[in-house]
């Protein structure tokens, strides 16, 4: 394909190649960076302040570095790290979209950062209004009635949702024993089911890649507390039978839980509430552009239908007739799920992103995400297997099954070769139901030119030598790492080395 | 299209042609007609960048932020410590901020090495051998410690000290609805926990220093745990580790805590940092991500997430925890701040907190009607009772320009006030605080 005009988001070949010593190797006894405010407080000695049985002798050994060395160290480390700001990051299910800088500034306002979480409500009206407005916006987006912002990530939202289910069923007879999840579900779903005190029942996907409705019906009885679904599912396909599924689950008195990891595909197009879901979590670090921070923090608010609102965690910000906000815990609340009010600054970021996009912009987010995914899927047709070759939503799953049989090219090798090409790899080997899966989510913020370059790179890799690909990557800060050795000869800290 | 969608109209038209489609709506053909939102979202249209920031600023202005106009003496799990410029500038470099979980270690050595250093620092602070790459917050770290203890012992009951942060205890109770864990509440008397000595629990969970600021007797708790064949779980204050013995010194099995004091502003409660460290015996039950050192194909030192078979994406319903996204960036900030403090600086930080606390406490207790909740030793936080209830004191002190503390709940006896003094508080501020306090408690 001939390249068109426009910027491409790839990183090659600028990443830091030299090994970086640890902080502990950079340490020199007596060096330090710290400086403290002049306070004039009397200078009692440690022994005058703390009884002997509590007082440590030697100070806790940390590291002893100058500020200059410290800055150089972490700056060099940052050069050994791929990031969205550097280039495209088509990790399926993770939604690694560009994070607008405006949101960084919004979440750095001192009026937001310098507020104690236990300060009385009259002093924190701005924060409470922000949280209440975010709750409302998320309810509008999902078609739900009320929300809690406490869960700090998607998995925490799942567990919160399952405890809501449990509380609901407990009040309506008994908590029930089972929760149904599809075989394509993310690992946090079954792990959360266990922590919620339930047993996981797996429902298979059919040949379309959708929940097998007949198989689901066989699994439904009055011991099923509910079902957890992602829609679009982890194959990037919209569960077209969702209305029928919802009716069937509701018929046995079960509840529908929506794993919102893929909500970005349907913003302004359809809503979980309209599909019949009772409980919805959102990953604000996916759909609403909270940056992933190398693995967190995110935020996983949970929104519910009206009948479940009395069970939500508390306290929640509630506005009175006088326009003043106060904290209120719902009457049948399952209790707190976070130390304070959730990952507040992440919530503020998401709120600023929602304000900037608005209802119209959010719909455009979904459109462009789905457009990009389908463009790339179509581009790769005939090059990789597309086990479910039907119109996708925001992501799609390809496979190297044929390439592996033909010449031994595995999904893992494609991933590692792609790193050499200056892109982050897609998610590999997930969902588990696809052999040699490459789960690709370009996101809406990547340009056509980036997609062209990514498509070209993936085509080159598929056409290349499989043996050669096993040696990739060769242009990254390190080559393939020995994961087996890391587990066998565990070195979890610098001090654990021989 | 919108602010952050780069496509031109011509590109969209071309891409649709490539797909054999004539409109964007066709992309959503698999969404049943009946489920489509005909009128779009019932929300305002998007704002420009400056308009968005104006709206955010207007909200921020409706908070009374801590600072010279509202000098902070509140703690109770969130503290007003200095965040040095180095942390803000370095830990929040966009390479760290905009990366995902290090699934491809070859291009994630930056985050992985930073986490390895964080794990090392946390082990040095706690006296433990293994630390994970972070949990959500202090509360979730307690929950995971209990889950580990229950799995390790096969017992369901946990002795839970009333000295543990009340919000954290509420979270423990919430999650117990799913796990079936049973908490036995252990009250505190004169500032320290009174444990029953006839129990056979999975674990004891104690906070050091505890929620009312007092130093618990960890040696006694260890003894009790040994007698019962239980684990000792300690929620520690990482700042205290600059001056106090580490929980490891007293024989803790698992050490958890809130890492906010290192590198994170109070931020209305999040994102914070759940600290989790334990003895090596328990490494296969550790929740979440763990980074280990290894080598690459050329034999060079490299880092990677390890013992992955504990985790949800592989072990699914049998995983040691459901945690996936955690608080990595905050852990990196914590590592930067700890390195900035250094061995000597951490001790000085702790000492300064303890000195300010002593100075404030002595002055308040000299007042008529202000009594200590307990005379057990404290470190950087203490509780007092006053003639008027704590929440009234806080309300009145706000008018005087102080966030006076965190009112204590009924479980601590008479309604009290928890006051915290960090290294940021000057003698002048403390003197003014004491003067105002004298005025408002009558
Ligand atoms: C489909 C799906 N569900 C749940 C989760 C868990 O969310 P979190 O990582 O925020 O806990 C993820 C995240 O990776 C996901 O992709």
Short mmCIF file of C-alpha atoms in Angstrom, two decimals, chain A residues 1 15 17 20-25 32-44 46 48-51 53-57 59-65 67 70-71 73-75 77-85 89 91 94 96 99-100 102 106 109-120 123-127 129-131 137 140-141 152-153 155-156 159 163 166 185-188 190-192 194-197 200 238 240 242 265 268-271 274-275 285 291-298 327 334-346 348 351-352 354-360 363-364 366-368 370-372 374-375 378-379 393 415-416 419 424-425 432 444-449 451 473 476-483 485-487 490-495 497, chain B residues 1-7 11-12 15-16 18-19 24-25 27-28 30-32 35-37 40-47 49 52-53 55-57 59-60 62-66 70 72 74-79 82 86 90 93-114 116-117 119-121 123-125 129-130 136-139 147 167-168 170-171 174-175 177-179 208 215-216 241-246 250 258 265-272 280 283-284 290-298 300-304 306-307 312-313 316-319 321-330 332 335-336 338-349 351-352 354-356 358-359 362 377-378 394 398 403 406 423-430:
data_model
loop_
_atom_site.label_atom_id
_atom_site.label_comp_id
_atom_site.label_asym_id
_atom_site.label_seq_id
_atom_site.Cartn_x
_atom_site.Cartn_y
_atom_site.Cartn_z
CA UNK A 1 0.00 0.00 0.00
CA UNK A 15 14.94 3.37 22.81
CA UNK A 17 20.00 0.26 24.69
CA UNK A 20 21.02 0.78 33.72
CA UNK A 21 22.55 0.07 37.12
CA UNK A 22 20.11 -0.18 40.00
CA UNK A 23 19.67 2.57 42.54
CA UNK A 24 21.61 0.41 44.94
CA UNK A 25 24.63 0.26 42.67
CA UNK A 32 21.68 12.47 49.80
CA UNK A 33 19.12 14.56 47.97
CA UNK A 34 16.59 15.28 50.72
CA UNK A 35 15.97 18.73 52.12
CA UNK A 36 13.42 19.81 54.69
CA UNK A 37 11.48 22.89 55.69
CA UNK A 38 12.92 25.05 58.43
CA UNK A 39 10.43 24.61 61.24
CA UNK A 40 11.93 25.81 64.49
CA UNK A 41 10.44 22.82 66.32
CA UNK A 42 12.58 21.71 69.30
CA UNK A 43 15.13 19.08 68.34
CA UNK A 44 14.50 16.21 70.73
CA UNK A 46 15.12 9.84 69.05
CA UNK A 48 13.66 11.23 74.04
CA UNK A 49 10.77 10.60 71.64
CA UNK A 50 10.43 6.84 71.33
CA UNK A 51 10.77 4.17 74.05
CA UNK A 53 11.90 -1.26 72.73
CA UNK A 54 10.43 0.47 69.68
CA UNK A 55 13.45 2.45 68.55
CA UNK A 56 15.49 1.01 65.73
CA UNK A 57 19.27 1.12 66.05
CA UNK A 59 18.46 3.57 60.16
CA UNK A 60 16.53 1.59 57.56
CA UNK A 61 18.91 1.26 54.62
CA UNK A 62 17.39 2.93 51.56
CA UNK A 63 19.71 4.20 48.87
CA UNK A 64 22.13 7.08 49.00
CA UNK A 65 22.11 9.08 45.81
CA UNK A 67 19.32 14.34 43.21
CA UNK A 70 18.44 10.08 40.82
CA UNK A 71 17.03 12.15 37.97
CA UNK A 73 18.68 7.17 36.65
CA UNK A 74 14.93 7.42 36.22
CA UNK A 75 15.28 9.37 33.00
CA UNK A 77 14.95 4.04 32.78
CA UNK A 78 12.19 5.94 31.03
CA UNK A 79 14.15 5.61 27.78
CA UNK A 80 13.94 1.85 28.19
CA UNK A 81 10.15 1.97 28.31
CA UNK A 82 7.66 1.94 25.46
CA UNK A 83 4.59 4.15 25.96
CA UNK A 84 1.56 5.47 24.12
CA UNK A 85 3.17 8.87 23.91
CA UNK A 89 0.02 0.28 21.44
CA UNK A 91 -3.05 -4.20 22.97
CA UNK A 94 -6.51 -2.79 27.16
CA UNK A 96 -4.24 1.99 24.93
CA UNK A 99 -4.30 10.30 26.85
CA UNK A 100 -5.03 14.00 26.33
CA UNK A 102 -5.38 18.50 29.22
CA UNK A 106 -6.91 19.10 35.19
CA UNK A 109 -4.94 21.51 40.05
CA UNK A 110 -3.88 22.22 43.65
CA UNK A 111 -7.55 22.69 44.55
CA UNK A 112 -7.94 19.00 43.78
CA UNK A 113 -4.61 17.53 44.87
CA UNK A 114 -4.24 19.29 48.21
CA UNK A 115 -7.49 18.17 49.80
CA UNK A 116 -7.62 15.75 52.71
CA UNK A 117 -10.18 12.99 52.12
CA UNK A 118 -11.58 13.22 55.65
CA UNK A 119 -12.06 17.00 55.55
CA UNK A 120 -15.66 17.87 56.42
CA UNK A 123 -14.71 22.25 52.83
CA UNK A 124 -14.82 19.83 49.89
CA UNK A 125 -17.89 20.92 47.95
CA UNK A 126 -15.98 21.13 44.67
CA UNK A 127 -14.77 17.56 44.89
CA UNK A 129 -19.85 18.11 43.03
CA UNK A 130 -17.25 16.72 40.63
CA UNK A 131 -17.87 13.18 41.83
CA UNK A 137 -22.44 11.36 33.35
CA UNK A 140 -26.18 8.67 31.17
CA UNK A 141 -23.52 6.92 29.14
CA UNK A 152 -10.17 1.52 42.08
CA UNK A 153 -9.98 -0.78 39.02
CA UNK A 155 -11.45 -6.14 38.93
CA UNK A 156 -12.46 -4.25 42.08
CA UNK A 159 -16.07 -7.88 42.98
CA UNK A 163 -21.30 -8.45 46.24
CA UNK A 166 -25.14 -11.39 46.59
CA UNK A 185 -14.06 -14.00 29.50
CA UNK A 186 -11.14 -12.12 31.00
CA UNK A 187 -9.35 -13.86 33.89
CA UNK A 188 -10.46 -11.29 36.44
CA UNK A 190 -13.69 -15.95 37.32
CA UNK A 191 -11.20 -14.75 39.96
CA UNK A 192 -13.75 -12.19 41.18
CA UNK A 194 -14.54 -16.88 43.59
CA UNK A 195 -13.94 -13.92 45.90
CA UNK A 196 -17.63 -13.10 45.71
CA UNK A 197 -18.29 -16.54 47.18
CA UNK A 200 -17.97 -20.22 38.12
CA UNK A 238 -21.29 -7.57 19.58
CA UNK A 240 -26.40 -9.77 19.06
CA UNK A 242 -28.22 -9.88 24.22
CA UNK A 265 -16.91 0.53 21.30
CA UNK A 268 -23.37 6.94 22.18
CA UNK A 269 -24.42 3.97 20.05
CA UNK A 270 -26.15 1.77 22.59
CA UNK A 271 -26.13 1.40 26.36
CA UNK A 274 -30.92 -0.67 27.31
CA UNK A 275 -29.54 -4.16 26.75
CA UNK A 285 -8.41 3.82 32.36
CA UNK A 291 -3.41 6.75 31.45
CA UNK A 292 -2.40 3.25 32.51
CA UNK A 293 0.69 4.28 34.48
CA UNK A 294 2.63 1.13 33.63
CA UNK A 295 -0.10 -0.99 35.25
CA UNK A 296 -2.24 1.48 37.17
CA UNK A 297 -3.78 3.41 38.80
CA UNK A 298 -7.11 3.24 37.04
CA UNK A 327 -22.23 12.28 52.24
CA UNK A 334 -22.86 -3.50 51.05
CA UNK A 335 -20.31 -1.19 52.73
CA UNK A 336 -17.13 0.52 51.74
CA UNK A 337 -14.88 -0.96 49.04
CA UNK A 338 -12.07 1.64 49.16
CA UNK A 339 -10.10 3.40 51.92
CA UNK A 340 -11.64 6.71 50.86
CA UNK A 341 -13.64 7.86 47.84
CA UNK A 342 -11.92 5.86 45.10
CA UNK A 343 -9.01 6.88 42.92
CA UNK A 344 -10.15 10.48 43.01
CA UNK A 345 -7.56 12.07 40.72
CA UNK A 346 -8.18 9.37 38.13
CA UNK A 348 -11.11 13.87 37.90
CA UNK A 351 -14.44 13.75 34.15
CA UNK A 352 -12.32 16.28 32.28
CA UNK A 354 -15.91 13.50 29.32
CA UNK A 355 -16.38 17.28 29.47
CA UNK A 356 -13.94 17.83 26.61
CA UNK A 357 -15.52 15.18 24.41
CA UNK A 358 -19.15 15.71 25.32
CA UNK A 359 -21.93 13.48 24.08
CA UNK A 360 -21.03 14.16 20.45
CA UNK A 363 -19.90 8.94 19.91
CA UNK A 364 -17.05 9.91 17.58
CA UNK A 366 -16.70 4.84 19.26
CA UNK A 367 -17.07 5.42 15.54
CA UNK A 368 -13.39 5.98 14.94
CA UNK A 370 -14.64 0.72 15.26
CA UNK A 371 -13.60 2.18 11.92
CA UNK A 372 -9.92 1.69 12.73
CA UNK A 374 -12.31 -2.87 10.85
CA UNK A 375 -9.90 -1.15 8.51
CA UNK A 378 -9.74 -5.98 6.42
CA UNK A 379 -6.14 -5.04 5.67
CA UNK A 393 -16.38 -3.55 16.91
CA UNK A 415 4.58 -9.95 18.84
CA UNK A 416 8.35 -9.84 19.31
CA UNK A 419 8.56 -4.63 18.75
CA UNK A 424 3.98 -2.33 20.78
CA UNK A 425 2.69 -5.87 20.34
CA UNK A 432 -8.11 -18.49 25.42
CA UNK A 444 -9.56 5.75 17.78
CA UNK A 445 -6.56 7.99 18.37
CA UNK A 446 -4.29 6.28 15.83
CA UNK A 447 -4.21 7.85 12.40
CA UNK A 448 -4.77 6.11 9.10
CA UNK A 449 -1.06 6.51 8.47
CA UNK A 451 -2.65 1.89 10.70
CA UNK A 473 13.49 -8.64 19.12
CA UNK A 476 14.98 -3.32 21.89
CA UNK A 477 16.67 -2.43 25.19
CA UNK A 478 16.94 -6.15 25.98
CA UNK A 479 16.38 -9.28 23.89
CA UNK A 480 13.89 -12.02 24.85
CA UNK A 481 14.02 -12.49 28.57
CA UNK A 482 14.33 -15.81 30.31
CA UNK A 483 11.01 -16.06 32.11
CA UNK A 485 14.75 -18.71 34.97
CA UNK A 486 13.06 -15.77 36.69
CA UNK A 487 10.54 -18.18 38.22
CA UNK A 490 13.49 -16.23 42.03
CA UNK A 491 15.23 -12.90 42.65
CA UNK A 492 12.46 -10.62 43.88
CA UNK A 493 14.75 -7.90 45.29
CA UNK A 494 18.27 -6.57 44.92
CA UNK A 495 19.10 -8.01 48.33
CA UNK A 497 20.88 -11.76 44.76
CA UNK B 1 -14.03 14.50 14.16
CA UNK B 2 -13.52 15.11 17.90
CA UNK B 3 -10.51 16.61 19.61
CA UNK B 4 -8.46 13.47 19.80
CA UNK B 5 -9.61 11.60 16.72
CA UNK B 6 -7.07 12.44 14.01
CA UNK B 7 -9.02 11.36 10.93
CA UNK B 11 -9.74 9.73 5.22
CA UNK B 12 -12.95 8.51 6.80
CA UNK B 15 -11.59 4.02 4.92
CA UNK B 16 -15.31 3.36 4.62
CA UNK B 18 -12.11 0.24 1.75
CA UNK B 19 -14.66 -1.56 3.92
CA UNK B 24 -20.29 5.29 9.79
CA UNK B 25 -23.63 3.93 10.99
CA UNK B 27 -20.12 -0.01 11.29
CA UNK B 28 -22.68 -0.79 13.95
CA UNK B 30 -24.40 -5.90 14.42
CA UNK B 31 -26.09 -3.81 17.12
CA UNK B 32 -29.79 -4.67 16.92
CA UNK B 35 -30.99 -1.24 21.13
CA UNK B 36 -29.61 1.74 19.23
CA UNK B 37 -29.68 5.16 20.81
CA UNK B 40 -27.42 10.00 20.91
CA UNK B 41 -26.30 10.59 24.46
CA UNK B 42 -28.29 13.00 26.55
CA UNK B 43 -25.24 15.09 27.37
CA UNK B 44 -23.77 18.46 26.49
CA UNK B 45 -21.46 18.74 23.50
CA UNK B 46 -17.72 18.71 24.03
CA UNK B 47 -15.80 21.73 25.30
CA UNK B 49 -9.44 22.63 26.11
CA UNK B 52 -12.73 22.35 30.04
CA UNK B 53 -9.94 23.61 32.26
CA UNK B 55 -14.84 24.19 34.34
CA UNK B 56 -12.38 22.04 36.29
CA UNK B 57 -10.86 25.08 37.94
CA UNK B 59 -14.84 22.98 40.77
CA UNK B 60 -11.37 23.00 42.32
CA UNK B 62 -14.97 25.22 45.61
CA UNK B 63 -12.65 23.15 47.78
CA UNK B 64 -10.72 24.64 50.63
CA UNK B 65 -7.32 23.21 49.90
CA UNK B 66 -4.72 22.51 52.54
CA UNK B 70 -5.98 25.77 55.92
CA UNK B 72 -3.34 20.58 57.86
CA UNK B 74 -5.34 15.78 59.76
CA UNK B 75 -4.03 12.27 59.18
CA UNK B 76 -5.75 8.99 59.89
CA UNK B 77 -4.45 7.31 56.75
CA UNK B 78 -3.80 10.36 54.55
CA UNK B 79 -0.96 12.72 55.39
CA UNK B 82 6.21 17.17 51.25
CA UNK B 86 12.02 15.55 41.73
CA UNK B 90 10.61 12.31 37.19
CA UNK B 93 7.44 11.35 32.92
CA UNK B 94 5.06 10.36 30.20
CA UNK B 95 6.99 7.15 29.46
CA UNK B 96 5.93 5.89 32.89
CA UNK B 97 2.50 7.51 32.85
CA UNK B 98 1.36 6.24 29.45
CA UNK B 99 2.70 2.68 29.50
CA UNK B 100 0.60 -0.42 30.10
CA UNK B 101 1.36 -3.33 32.40
CA UNK B 102 4.76 -4.74 31.33
CA UNK B 103 3.46 -7.63 29.23
CA UNK B 104 6.33 -7.25 26.73
CA UNK B 105 9.39 -7.06 28.98
CA UNK B 106 11.75 -6.24 26.10
CA UNK B 107 10.17 -2.78 25.82
CA UNK B 108 9.19 -2.37 29.48
CA UNK B 109 12.51 -2.51 31.30
CA UNK B 110 11.95 1.00 32.60
CA UNK B 111 8.81 0.19 34.56
CA UNK B 112 10.05 -3.29 35.48
CA UNK B 113 13.35 -2.09 36.91
CA UNK B 114 11.62 0.75 38.76
CA UNK B 116 12.16 -4.11 41.18
CA UNK B 117 13.77 -1.21 43.00
CA UNK B 119 10.10 -4.00 45.85
CA UNK B 120 13.63 -3.88 47.25
CA UNK B 121 12.99 -0.62 49.07
CA UNK B 123 11.45 -5.05 51.78
CA UNK B 124 14.14 -2.96 53.40
CA UNK B 125 11.51 -0.84 55.13
CA UNK B 129 11.82 -10.76 51.84
CA UNK B 130 9.23 -10.35 49.10
CA UNK B 136 -4.88 -0.39 45.37
CA UNK B 137 -4.66 1.14 48.84
CA UNK B 138 -4.17 0.41 52.52
CA UNK B 139 -7.57 -1.26 52.78
CA UNK B 147 -6.83 -13.79 52.11
CA UNK B 167 -12.28 2.62 56.95
CA UNK B 168 -9.99 -0.34 56.29
CA UNK B 170 -15.13 -1.54 56.95
CA UNK B 171 -13.61 -2.70 53.67
CA UNK B 174 -17.51 -5.72 53.05
CA UNK B 175 -15.36 -8.32 51.32
CA UNK B 177 -19.51 -11.17 52.68
CA UNK B 178 -18.01 -12.97 49.70
CA UNK B 179 -15.16 -14.91 51.27
CA UNK B 208 1.64 -0.09 64.00
CA UNK B 215 2.68 1.97 69.40
CA UNK B 216 1.27 -1.53 69.76
CA UNK B 241 10.05 2.85 59.66
CA UNK B 242 12.57 5.69 59.69
CA UNK B 243 12.64 5.61 63.46
CA UNK B 244 10.83 2.51 64.68
CA UNK B 245 11.76 -1.12 64.35
CA UNK B 246 10.41 -2.69 61.22
CA UNK B 250 9.04 -8.29 65.56
CA UNK B 258 -0.67 2.80 52.89
CA UNK B 265 -0.41 14.38 47.61
CA UNK B 266 -3.55 13.87 49.71
CA UNK B 267 -5.63 13.97 46.49
CA UNK B 268 -8.98 13.52 48.24
CA UNK B 269 -8.05 9.93 48.94
CA UNK B 270 -6.63 8.48 45.76
CA UNK B 271 -4.92 7.16 43.85
CA UNK B 272 -2.87 5.89 46.78
CA UNK B 280 9.49 -15.74 51.32
CA UNK B 283 5.67 -16.11 47.85
CA UNK B 284 3.33 -18.42 45.93
CA UNK B 290 5.76 -9.55 41.21
CA UNK B 291 8.91 -8.52 39.34
CA UNK B 292 12.01 -10.66 39.32
CA UNK B 293 15.48 -10.36 37.92
CA UNK B 294 16.61 -12.64 35.12
CA UNK B 295 18.70 -12.45 31.96
CA UNK B 296 17.91 -11.89 28.29
CA UNK B 297 18.94 -14.04 25.33
CA UNK B 298 22.36 -12.40 25.35
CA UNK B 300 22.31 -9.42 30.04
CA UNK B 301 20.51 -8.51 33.25
CA UNK B 302 16.78 -8.05 32.66
CA UNK B 303 13.56 -7.87 34.64
CA UNK B 304 10.23 -9.58 34.13
CA UNK B 306 7.32 -13.64 37.51
CA UNK B 307 5.52 -16.51 39.25
CA UNK B 312 -5.97 -14.31 37.38
CA UNK B 313 -5.19 -14.38 33.66
CA UNK B 316 -8.62 -17.83 36.66
CA UNK B 317 -11.04 -18.90 39.41
CA UNK B 318 -8.17 -20.41 41.43
CA UNK B 319 -5.98 -17.29 41.31
CA UNK B 321 -6.26 -12.65 43.87
CA UNK B 322 -8.37 -10.95 41.22
CA UNK B 323 -6.12 -7.89 41.03
CA UNK B 324 -5.01 -6.90 37.53
CA UNK B 325 -4.63 -3.14 37.16
CA UNK B 326 -2.88 -1.96 40.32
CA UNK B 327 -1.13 1.29 41.31
CA UNK B 328 2.20 0.89 39.53
CA UNK B 329 2.78 4.57 38.82
CA UNK B 330 2.28 5.43 42.48
CA UNK B 332 7.27 4.30 41.02
CA UNK B 335 10.49 4.58 44.91
CA UNK B 336 11.64 7.96 43.60
CA UNK B 338 12.34 7.05 49.00
CA UNK B 339 15.53 7.32 46.97
CA UNK B 340 15.34 11.10 47.21
CA UNK B 341 15.02 10.85 50.97
CA UNK B 342 17.74 8.24 51.26
CA UNK B 343 18.78 6.37 54.35
CA UNK B 344 19.57 9.50 56.28
CA UNK B 345 16.65 11.52 55.00
CA UNK B 346 14.08 8.90 55.91
CA UNK B 347 15.34 8.91 59.48
CA UNK B 348 15.23 12.68 59.53
CA UNK B 349 11.70 12.72 58.12
CA UNK B 351 12.28 12.28 63.51
CA UNK B 352 10.80 15.58 62.37
CA UNK B 354 7.86 12.75 65.95
CA UNK B 355 9.25 16.07 67.17
CA UNK B 356 6.33 18.07 65.80
CA UNK B 358 5.58 15.82 70.72
CA UNK B 359 5.60 19.60 70.62
CA UNK B 362 2.57 18.68 75.00
CA UNK B 377 3.67 6.06 73.47
CA UNK B 378 2.89 7.71 70.13
CA UNK B 394 -12.87 20.53 63.38
CA UNK B 398 -11.63 25.48 59.92
CA UNK B 403 -7.83 21.39 59.42
CA UNK B 406 -9.99 13.54 62.08
CA UNK B 423 7.54 17.37 58.90
CA UNK B 424 5.89 20.30 57.11
CA UNK B 425 4.46 21.92 60.26
CA UNK B 426 6.48 24.81 61.62
CA UNK B 427 6.66 25.94 65.20
CA UNK B 428 4.75 29.09 64.27
CA UNK B 429 1.97 27.07 62.70
CA UNK B 430 1.77 24.79 65.70
#
